[in-house]
Amino acid sequence: DAGVIQSPRHEVTEMGQEVTLRCKPISGHDYLFWYRQTMMRGLELLIYFNNNVPIDDSGMPEDRFSAKMPNASFSTLKIQPSEPRDSAVYFCASSRDRFTDTQYFGPGTRLTVL
Amino acid sequence: ELKVEQNPLFLSMQEGKNYTIYCNYSTTSDRLYWYRQDPGKSLESLFVLLSNGAVKQEGRLMASLDTKARLSTLHITAAVHDLSATYFCAGGGADGLTFGKGTHLIIQP
């Protein structure tokens, strides 16, 4: 299996622009998670899905952030409009179940908002 | 709300030495994970601990879980340079994982 795939790996954009991050989970995994990692705040869970349905989005920082999972093999995290404080590494992870399986992380997208 | 605290946050040690990283969590957690992250890389799963008294070992790393004390440990035996990385513990609750701040481990030859 190719593992969790994320694109792009690096994104540099200007403040106010829309940014879309993409994730393909491991086939057969029912749970998909979006995390953000910064030096100041560490790793934070933003949102997670179960069978394509958003379960908990309480970690989404504000309305500028939105996430979708239109099918079992694809998810997006969108920031509109982007701000410099959104600069971070965004990870997508997937797992087979919530309670006993480990979460497998993708390579991450390093976002820089100028 | 689950809170996870690791200590130490930074650790520099010499090859061949033993050391332990501690992970305390604030409330009942379904499970406890340990991850490794190399600079600029993703997170790699090391261990999943699911029950009180669970102990898992892989090479020079051994993880244990004491749910009564709300404590997990990651023990490094006879450290080697290749183990230099940042190690995260994470507790699992009803809604995803809560990560500690990570322990930045440097092992000097």
PDB file of C-alpha atoms in Angstrom:
ATOM      1  CA  ASP A   1       0.000   0.000   0.000  1.00  0.00           C
ATOM      2  CA  ALA A   2       1.239   3.496  -0.818  1.00  0.00           C
ATOM      3  CA  GLY A   3       0.301   4.873   2.560  1.00  0.00           C
ATOM      4  CA  VAL A   4      -1.485   8.156   3.134  1.00  0.00           C
ATOM      5  CA  ILE A   5      -0.894  10.543   0.248  1.00  0.00           C
ATOM      6  CA  GLN A   6      -0.985  14.304   0.600  1.00  0.00           C
ATOM      7  CA  SER A   7      -0.622  17.077  -1.924  1.00  0.00           C
ATOM      8  CA  PRO A   8       0.923  19.480  -2.394  1.00  0.00           C
ATOM      9  CA  ARG A   9       3.969  18.810  -0.232  1.00  0.00           C
ATOM     10  CA  HIS A  10       4.801  22.507  -0.088  1.00  0.00           C
ATOM     11  CA  GLU A  11       2.584  25.512  -0.654  1.00  0.00           C
ATOM     12  CA  VAL A  12       3.568  29.154  -0.578  1.00  0.00           C
ATOM     13  CA  THR A  13       0.803  31.676  -0.976  1.00  0.00           C
ATOM     14  CA  GLU A  14      -0.029  35.249  -0.185  1.00  0.00           C
ATOM     15  CA  MET A  15      -2.340  36.435   2.524  1.00  0.00           C
ATOM     16  CA  GLY A  16      -5.957  36.456   1.394  1.00  0.00           C
ATOM     17  CA  GLN A  17      -5.593  33.660  -1.129  1.00  0.00           C
ATOM     18  CA  GLU A  18      -7.525  30.415  -0.994  1.00  0.00           C
ATOM     19  CA  VAL A  19      -5.541  27.294  -0.168  1.00  0.00           C
ATOM     20  CA  THR A  20      -6.691  23.714  -0.713  1.00  0.00           C
ATOM     21  CA  LEU A  21      -4.860  20.763   0.773  1.00  0.00           C
ATOM     22  CA  ARG A  22      -5.598  17.241  -0.390  1.00  0.00           C
ATOM     23  CA  CYS A  23      -5.431  13.828   1.180  1.00  0.00           C
ATOM     24  CA  LYS A  24      -5.910  10.258   0.028  1.00  0.00           C
ATOM     25  CA  PRO A  25      -6.221   7.849   2.970  1.00  0.00           C
ATOM     26  CA  ILE A  26      -5.102   4.243   3.029  1.00  0.00           C
ATOM     27  CA  SER A  27      -7.638   2.048   1.283  1.00  0.00           C
ATOM     28  CA  GLY A  28      -9.999   0.369   3.734  1.00  0.00           C
ATOM     29  CA  HIS A  29      -9.451   2.881   6.515  1.00  0.00           C
ATOM     30  CA  ASP A  30     -12.732   4.273   7.799  1.00  0.00           C
ATOM     31  CA  TYR A  31     -11.297   7.166   9.804  1.00  0.00           C
ATOM     32  CA  LEU A  32      -9.536  10.210   8.448  1.00  0.00           C
ATOM     33  CA  PHE A  33      -7.956  12.938  10.566  1.00  0.00           C
ATOM     34  CA  TRP A  34      -6.546  16.377   9.794  1.00  0.00           C
ATOM     35  CA  TYR A  35      -3.845  17.768  12.118  1.00  0.00           C
ATOM     36  CA  ARG A  36      -1.840  20.954  12.196  1.00  0.00           C
ATOM     37  CA  GLN A  37       1.692  21.173  13.607  1.00  0.00           C
ATOM     38  CA  THR A  38       3.404  24.387  14.668  1.00  0.00           C
ATOM     39  CA  MET A  39       6.323  25.089  16.948  1.00  0.00           C
ATOM     40  CA  MET A  40       4.159  27.095  19.305  1.00  0.00           C
ATOM     41  CA  ARG A  41       1.110  24.859  19.580  1.00  0.00           C
ATOM     42  CA  GLY A  42       2.501  21.435  18.697  1.00  0.00           C
ATOM     43  CA  LEU A  43       0.188  18.917  17.043  1.00  0.00           C
ATOM     44  CA  GLU A  44      -3.476  19.829  17.052  1.00  0.00           C
ATOM     45  CA  LEU A  45      -6.402  17.787  15.789  1.00  0.00           C
ATOM     46  CA  LEU A  46      -8.510  19.933  13.489  1.00  0.00           C
ATOM     47  CA  ILE A  47     -11.267  17.574  12.352  1.00  0.00           C
ATOM     48  CA  TYR A  48     -11.939  13.913  11.771  1.00  0.00           C
ATOM     49  CA  PHE A  49     -14.253  11.881   9.588  1.00  0.00           C
ATOM     50  CA  ASN A  50     -15.790   8.453   9.936  1.00  0.00           C
ATOM     51  CA  ASN A  51     -17.051   6.835   6.747  1.00  0.00           C
ATOM     52  CA  ASN A  52     -16.818  10.214   4.989  1.00  0.00           C
ATOM     53  CA  VAL A  53     -18.952  11.967   7.619  1.00  0.00           C
ATOM     54  CA  PRO A  54     -17.421  14.752   9.734  1.00  0.00           C
ATOM     55  CA  ILE A  55     -17.641  13.683  13.377  1.00  0.00           C
ATOM     56  CA  ASP A  56     -15.849  16.394  15.313  1.00  0.00           C
ATOM     57  CA  ASP A  57     -14.691  19.720  13.914  1.00  0.00           C
ATOM     58  CA  SER A  58     -14.202  21.448  17.254  1.00  0.00           C
ATOM     59  CA  GLY A  59     -10.513  21.830  16.526  1.00  0.00           C
ATOM     60  CA  MET A  60     -11.055  23.886  13.388  1.00  0.00           C
ATOM     61  CA  PRO A  61      -9.690  27.288  14.377  1.00  0.00           C
ATOM     62  CA  GLU A  62     -12.298  29.456  12.706  1.00  0.00           C
ATOM     63  CA  ASP A  63     -14.760  29.720   9.874  1.00  0.00           C
ATOM     64  CA  ARG A  64     -11.998  30.321   7.376  1.00  0.00           C
ATOM     65  CA  PHE A  65     -11.224  26.624   7.635  1.00  0.00           C
ATOM     66  CA  SER A  66     -13.427  23.967   6.057  1.00  0.00           C
ATOM     67  CA  ALA A  67     -12.972  20.281   5.298  1.00  0.00           C
ATOM     68  CA  LYS A  68     -14.805  17.831   3.102  1.00  0.00           C
ATOM     69  CA  MET A  69     -14.653  14.151   2.337  1.00  0.00           C
ATOM     70  CA  PRO A  70     -16.737  13.517  -0.786  1.00  0.00           C
ATOM     71  CA  ASN A  71     -15.763   9.843  -0.953  1.00  0.00           C
ATOM     72  CA  ALA A  72     -13.742   7.216   0.887  1.00  0.00           C
ATOM     73  CA  SER A  73     -10.546   7.962  -0.992  1.00  0.00           C
ATOM     74  CA  PHE A  74     -10.352  11.742  -0.944  1.00  0.00           C
ATOM     75  CA  SER A  75     -10.503  14.619   1.494  1.00  0.00           C
ATOM     76  CA  THR A  76      -9.739  18.321   1.281  1.00  0.00           C
ATOM     77  CA  LEU A  77      -8.903  20.986   3.821  1.00  0.00           C
ATOM     78  CA  LYS A  78      -9.552  24.495   2.572  1.00  0.00           C
ATOM     79  CA  ILE A  79      -8.490  27.815   4.050  1.00  0.00           C
ATOM     80  CA  GLN A  80     -10.185  30.896   2.681  1.00  0.00           C
ATOM     81  CA  PRO A  81      -8.905  33.543   3.082  1.00  0.00           C
ATOM     82  CA  SER A  82      -5.478  32.463   4.291  1.00  0.00           C
ATOM     83  CA  GLU A  83      -3.511  34.440   6.882  1.00  0.00           C
ATOM     84  CA  PRO A  84       0.171  34.344   7.899  1.00  0.00           C
ATOM     85  CA  ARG A  85      -0.744  32.685  11.207  1.00  0.00           C
ATOM     86  CA  ASP A  86      -2.034  29.705   9.251  1.00  0.00           C
ATOM     87  CA  SER A  87       1.543  28.840   8.300  1.00  0.00           C
ATOM     88  CA  ALA A  88       2.177  25.339   9.594  1.00  0.00           C
ATOM     89  CA  VAL A  89       2.592  21.732   8.541  1.00  0.00           C
ATOM     90  CA  TYR A  90      -0.756  20.077   7.940  1.00  0.00           C
ATOM     91  CA  PHE A  91      -0.923  16.320   8.331  1.00  0.00           C
ATOM     92  CA  CYS A  92      -3.600  13.926   7.235  1.00  0.00           C
ATOM     93  CA  ALA A  93      -3.847  10.554   8.980  1.00  0.00           C
ATOM     94  CA  SER A  94      -6.084   7.531   8.583  1.00  0.00           C
ATOM     95  CA  SER A  95      -6.941   4.465  10.627  1.00  0.00           C
ATOM     96  CA  ARG A  96      -9.105   1.384  10.372  1.00  0.00           C
ATOM     97  CA  ASP A  97     -10.961   2.066  13.587  1.00  0.00           C
ATOM     98  CA  ARG A  98     -11.004   4.577  16.378  1.00  0.00           C
ATOM     99  CA  PHE A  99     -10.148   2.463  19.381  1.00  0.00           C
ATOM    100  CA  THR A 100      -7.456  -0.080  18.679  1.00  0.00           C
ATOM    101  CA  ASP A 101      -5.684   0.835  15.493  1.00  0.00           C
ATOM    102  CA  THR A 102      -2.836   3.240  15.123  1.00  0.00           C
ATOM    103  CA  GLN A 103      -3.184   6.305  12.960  1.00  0.00           C
ATOM    104  CA  TYR A 104      -0.984   6.362   9.881  1.00  0.00           C
ATOM    105  CA  PHE A 105       0.252   9.795   8.973  1.00  0.00           C
ATOM    106  CA  GLY A 106       0.855  11.232   5.539  1.00  0.00           C
ATOM    107  CA  PRO A 107       4.018  13.166   4.673  1.00  0.00           C
ATOM    108  CA  GLY A 108       2.371  16.499   5.427  1.00  0.00           C
ATOM    109  CA  THR A 109       1.905  19.758   3.549  1.00  0.00           C
ATOM    110  CA  ARG A 110       4.135  22.622   4.602  1.00  0.00           C
ATOM    111  CA  LEU A 111       2.090  25.792   4.160  1.00  0.00           C
ATOM    112  CA  THR A 112       3.646  29.228   4.161  1.00  0.00           C
ATOM    113  CA  VAL A 113       1.376  32.253   3.971  1.00  0.00           C
ATOM    114  CA  LEU A 114       3.243  35.467   3.224  1.00  0.00           C
TER     115      LEU A 114
ATOM    116  CA  GLU B   1     -10.638  17.374  28.131  1.00  0.00           C
ATOM    117  CA  LEU B   2      -7.627  15.112  27.924  1.00  0.00           C
ATOM    118  CA  LYS B   3      -4.274  16.761  28.568  1.00  0.00           C
ATOM    119  CA  VAL B   4      -0.987  15.020  27.860  1.00  0.00           C
ATOM    120  CA  GLU B   5       2.320  16.098  29.343  1.00  0.00           C
ATOM    121  CA  GLN B   6       5.712  14.751  28.417  1.00  0.00           C
ATOM    122  CA  ASN B   7       8.983  15.176  30.167  1.00  0.00           C
ATOM    123  CA  PRO B   8      11.633  15.949  29.544  1.00  0.00           C
ATOM    124  CA  LEU B   9      11.022  18.113  26.464  1.00  0.00           C
ATOM    125  CA  PHE B  10      14.693  18.098  25.540  1.00  0.00           C
ATOM    126  CA  LEU B  11      17.201  15.382  26.199  1.00  0.00           C
ATOM    127  CA  SER B  12      20.802  15.077  25.148  1.00  0.00           C
ATOM    128  CA  MET B  13      22.504  11.831  25.971  1.00  0.00           C
ATOM    129  CA  GLN B  14      25.479   9.764  24.979  1.00  0.00           C
ATOM    130  CA  GLU B  15      25.453   6.557  23.060  1.00  0.00           C
ATOM    131  CA  GLY B  16      25.288   3.472  25.209  1.00  0.00           C
ATOM    132  CA  LYS B  17      23.304   5.115  28.001  1.00  0.00           C
ATOM    133  CA  ASN B  18      19.797   4.265  29.171  1.00  0.00           C
ATOM    134  CA  TYR B  19      17.038   6.768  29.651  1.00  0.00           C
ATOM    135  CA  THR B  20      13.277   7.075  30.094  1.00  0.00           C
ATOM    136  CA  ILE B  21      10.755   9.511  28.672  1.00  0.00           C
ATOM    137  CA  TYR B  22       7.623  10.034  30.742  1.00  0.00           C
ATOM    138  CA  CYS B  23       4.106  10.723  29.543  1.00  0.00           C
ATOM    139  CA  ASN B  24       1.381  11.739  31.998  1.00  0.00           C
ATOM    140  CA  TYR B  25      -2.221  12.229  31.015  1.00  0.00           C
ATOM    141  CA  SER B  26      -5.002  13.940  32.868  1.00  0.00           C
ATOM    142  CA  THR B  27      -8.112  11.821  32.465  1.00  0.00           C
ATOM    143  CA  THR B  28      -9.084   8.329  31.450  1.00  0.00           C
ATOM    144  CA  SER B  29      -7.667   7.471  28.066  1.00  0.00           C
ATOM    145  CA  ASP B  30      -8.759   4.543  25.923  1.00  0.00           C
ATOM    146  CA  ARG B  31      -5.267   3.987  24.639  1.00  0.00           C
ATOM    147  CA  LEU B  32      -1.807   5.454  24.490  1.00  0.00           C
ATOM    148  CA  TYR B  33       0.382   5.838  21.422  1.00  0.00           C
ATOM    149  CA  TRP B  34       4.042   6.568  20.888  1.00  0.00           C
ATOM    150  CA  TYR B  35       5.250   8.159  17.666  1.00  0.00           C
ATOM    151  CA  ARG B  36       8.627   9.136  16.306  1.00  0.00           C
ATOM    152  CA  GLN B  37       9.259  12.165  14.091  1.00  0.00           C
ATOM    153  CA  ASP B  38      12.518  12.894  12.307  1.00  0.00           C
ATOM    154  CA  PRO B  39      13.238  16.520  11.340  1.00  0.00           C
ATOM    155  CA  GLY B  40      11.088  17.625   8.423  1.00  0.00           C
ATOM    156  CA  LYS B  41       9.388  14.239   8.241  1.00  0.00           C
ATOM    157  CA  SER B  42       6.044  12.737   9.131  1.00  0.00           C
ATOM    158  CA  LEU B  43       5.114  10.806  12.243  1.00  0.00           C
ATOM    159  CA  GLU B  44       5.936   7.130  12.433  1.00  0.00           C
ATOM    160  CA  SER B  45       3.975   4.881  14.747  1.00  0.00           C
ATOM    161  CA  LEU B  46       6.083   3.055  17.333  1.00  0.00           C
ATOM    162  CA  PHE B  47       3.677   1.510  19.835  1.00  0.00           C
ATOM    163  CA  VAL B  48      -0.001   1.254  20.657  1.00  0.00           C
ATOM    164  CA  LEU B  49      -0.782   0.444  24.294  1.00  0.00           C
ATOM    165  CA  LEU B  50      -4.340  -0.618  24.952  1.00  0.00           C
ATOM    166  CA  SER B  51      -4.549  -1.864  28.523  1.00  0.00           C
ATOM    167  CA  ASN B  52      -3.158  -1.415  31.991  1.00  0.00           C
ATOM    168  CA  GLY B  53       0.193  -3.102  32.366  1.00  0.00           C
ATOM    169  CA  ALA B  54       0.769  -3.325  28.636  1.00  0.00           C
ATOM    170  CA  VAL B  55       4.417  -3.516  27.688  1.00  0.00           C
ATOM    171  CA  LYS B  56       5.768  -3.502  24.160  1.00  0.00           C
ATOM    172  CA  GLN B  57       9.329  -3.666  22.930  1.00  0.00           C
ATOM    173  CA  GLU B  58      10.963  -3.031  19.593  1.00  0.00           C
ATOM    174  CA  GLY B  59      14.725  -3.116  19.437  1.00  0.00           C
ATOM    175  CA  ARG B  60      16.154  -0.677  21.974  1.00  0.00           C
ATOM    176  CA  LEU B  61      12.778   0.898  22.736  1.00  0.00           C
ATOM    177  CA  MET B  62      10.289  -0.342  25.291  1.00  0.00           C
ATOM    178  CA  ALA B  63       6.963   1.271  26.136  1.00  0.00           C
ATOM    179  CA  SER B  64       4.692   0.604  29.082  1.00  0.00           C
ATOM    180  CA  LEU B  65       1.347   1.816  30.322  1.00  0.00           C
ATOM    181  CA  ASP B  66       0.022   2.239  33.870  1.00  0.00           C
ATOM    182  CA  THR B  67      -3.567   3.421  33.603  1.00  0.00           C
ATOM    183  CA  LYS B  68      -3.998   3.754  37.350  1.00  0.00           C
ATOM    184  CA  ALA B  69      -1.125   6.209  37.548  1.00  0.00           C
ATOM    185  CA  ARG B  70      -2.097   7.687  34.155  1.00  0.00           C
ATOM    186  CA  LEU B  71       1.492   7.242  33.104  1.00  0.00           C
ATOM    187  CA  SER B  72       3.266   5.790  30.120  1.00  0.00           C
ATOM    188  CA  THR B  73       7.000   5.473  29.739  1.00  0.00           C
ATOM    189  CA  LEU B  74       9.294   5.031  26.760  1.00  0.00           C
ATOM    190  CA  HIS B  75      12.562   3.453  27.819  1.00  0.00           C
ATOM    191  CA  ILE B  76      15.659   3.603  25.664  1.00  0.00           C
ATOM    192  CA  THR B  77      18.311   0.976  26.257  1.00  0.00           C
ATOM    193  CA  ALA B  78      21.915   1.455  25.188  1.00  0.00           C
ATOM    194  CA  ALA B  79      21.048   4.408  22.985  1.00  0.00           C
ATOM    195  CA  VAL B  80      22.495   4.715  19.505  1.00  0.00           C
ATOM    196  CA  HIS B  81      22.764   7.818  17.326  1.00  0.00           C
ATOM    197  CA  ASP B  82      20.046   6.590  14.947  1.00  0.00           C
ATOM    198  CA  LEU B  83      17.471   6.986  17.698  1.00  0.00           C
ATOM    199  CA  SER B  84      17.885  10.763  17.639  1.00  0.00           C
ATOM    200  CA  ALA B  85      14.424  12.166  16.858  1.00  0.00           C
ATOM    201  CA  THR B  86      11.415  13.761  18.489  1.00  0.00           C
ATOM    202  CA  TYR B  87       9.175  11.318  20.331  1.00  0.00           C
ATOM    203  CA  PHE B  88       5.517  12.028  20.916  1.00  0.00           C
ATOM    204  CA  CYS B  89       3.038  10.307  23.124  1.00  0.00           C
ATOM    205  CA  ALA B  90      -0.661  10.680  22.431  1.00  0.00           C
ATOM    206  CA  GLY B  91      -3.713   9.744  24.427  1.00  0.00           C
ATOM    207  CA  GLY B  92      -6.905   8.539  22.847  1.00  0.00           C
ATOM    208  CA  GLY B  93     -10.284   9.662  23.983  1.00  0.00           C
ATOM    209  CA  ALA B  94     -13.699   9.701  22.427  1.00  0.00           C
ATOM    210  CA  ASP B  95     -12.614  12.229  19.839  1.00  0.00           C
ATOM    211  CA  GLY B  96      -9.275  11.602  18.215  1.00  0.00           C
ATOM    212  CA  LEU B  97      -5.829  11.865  19.739  1.00  0.00           C
ATOM    213  CA  THR B  98      -4.315  14.471  22.020  1.00  0.00           C
ATOM    214  CA  PHE B  99      -0.563  14.764  21.614  1.00  0.00           C
ATOM    215  CA  GLY B 100       2.083  15.770  24.087  1.00  0.00           C
ATOM    216  CA  LYS B 101       4.541  18.481  23.102  1.00  0.00           C
ATOM    217  CA  GLY B 102       7.165  15.918  22.198  1.00  0.00           C
ATOM    218  CA  THR B 103      10.590  15.035  23.563  1.00  0.00           C
ATOM    219  CA  HIS B 104      13.460  16.192  21.377  1.00  0.00           C
ATOM    220  CA  LEU B 105      16.112  13.532  21.824  1.00  0.00           C
ATOM    221  CA  ILE B 106      19.715  13.989  20.735  1.00  0.00           C
ATOM    222  CA  ILE B 107      22.066  11.067  21.084  1.00  0.00           C
ATOM    223  CA  GLN B 108      25.680  11.991  20.692  1.00  0.00           C
ATOM    224  CA  PRO B 109      28.296   9.517  19.500  1.00  0.00           C
TER     225      PRO B 109
END
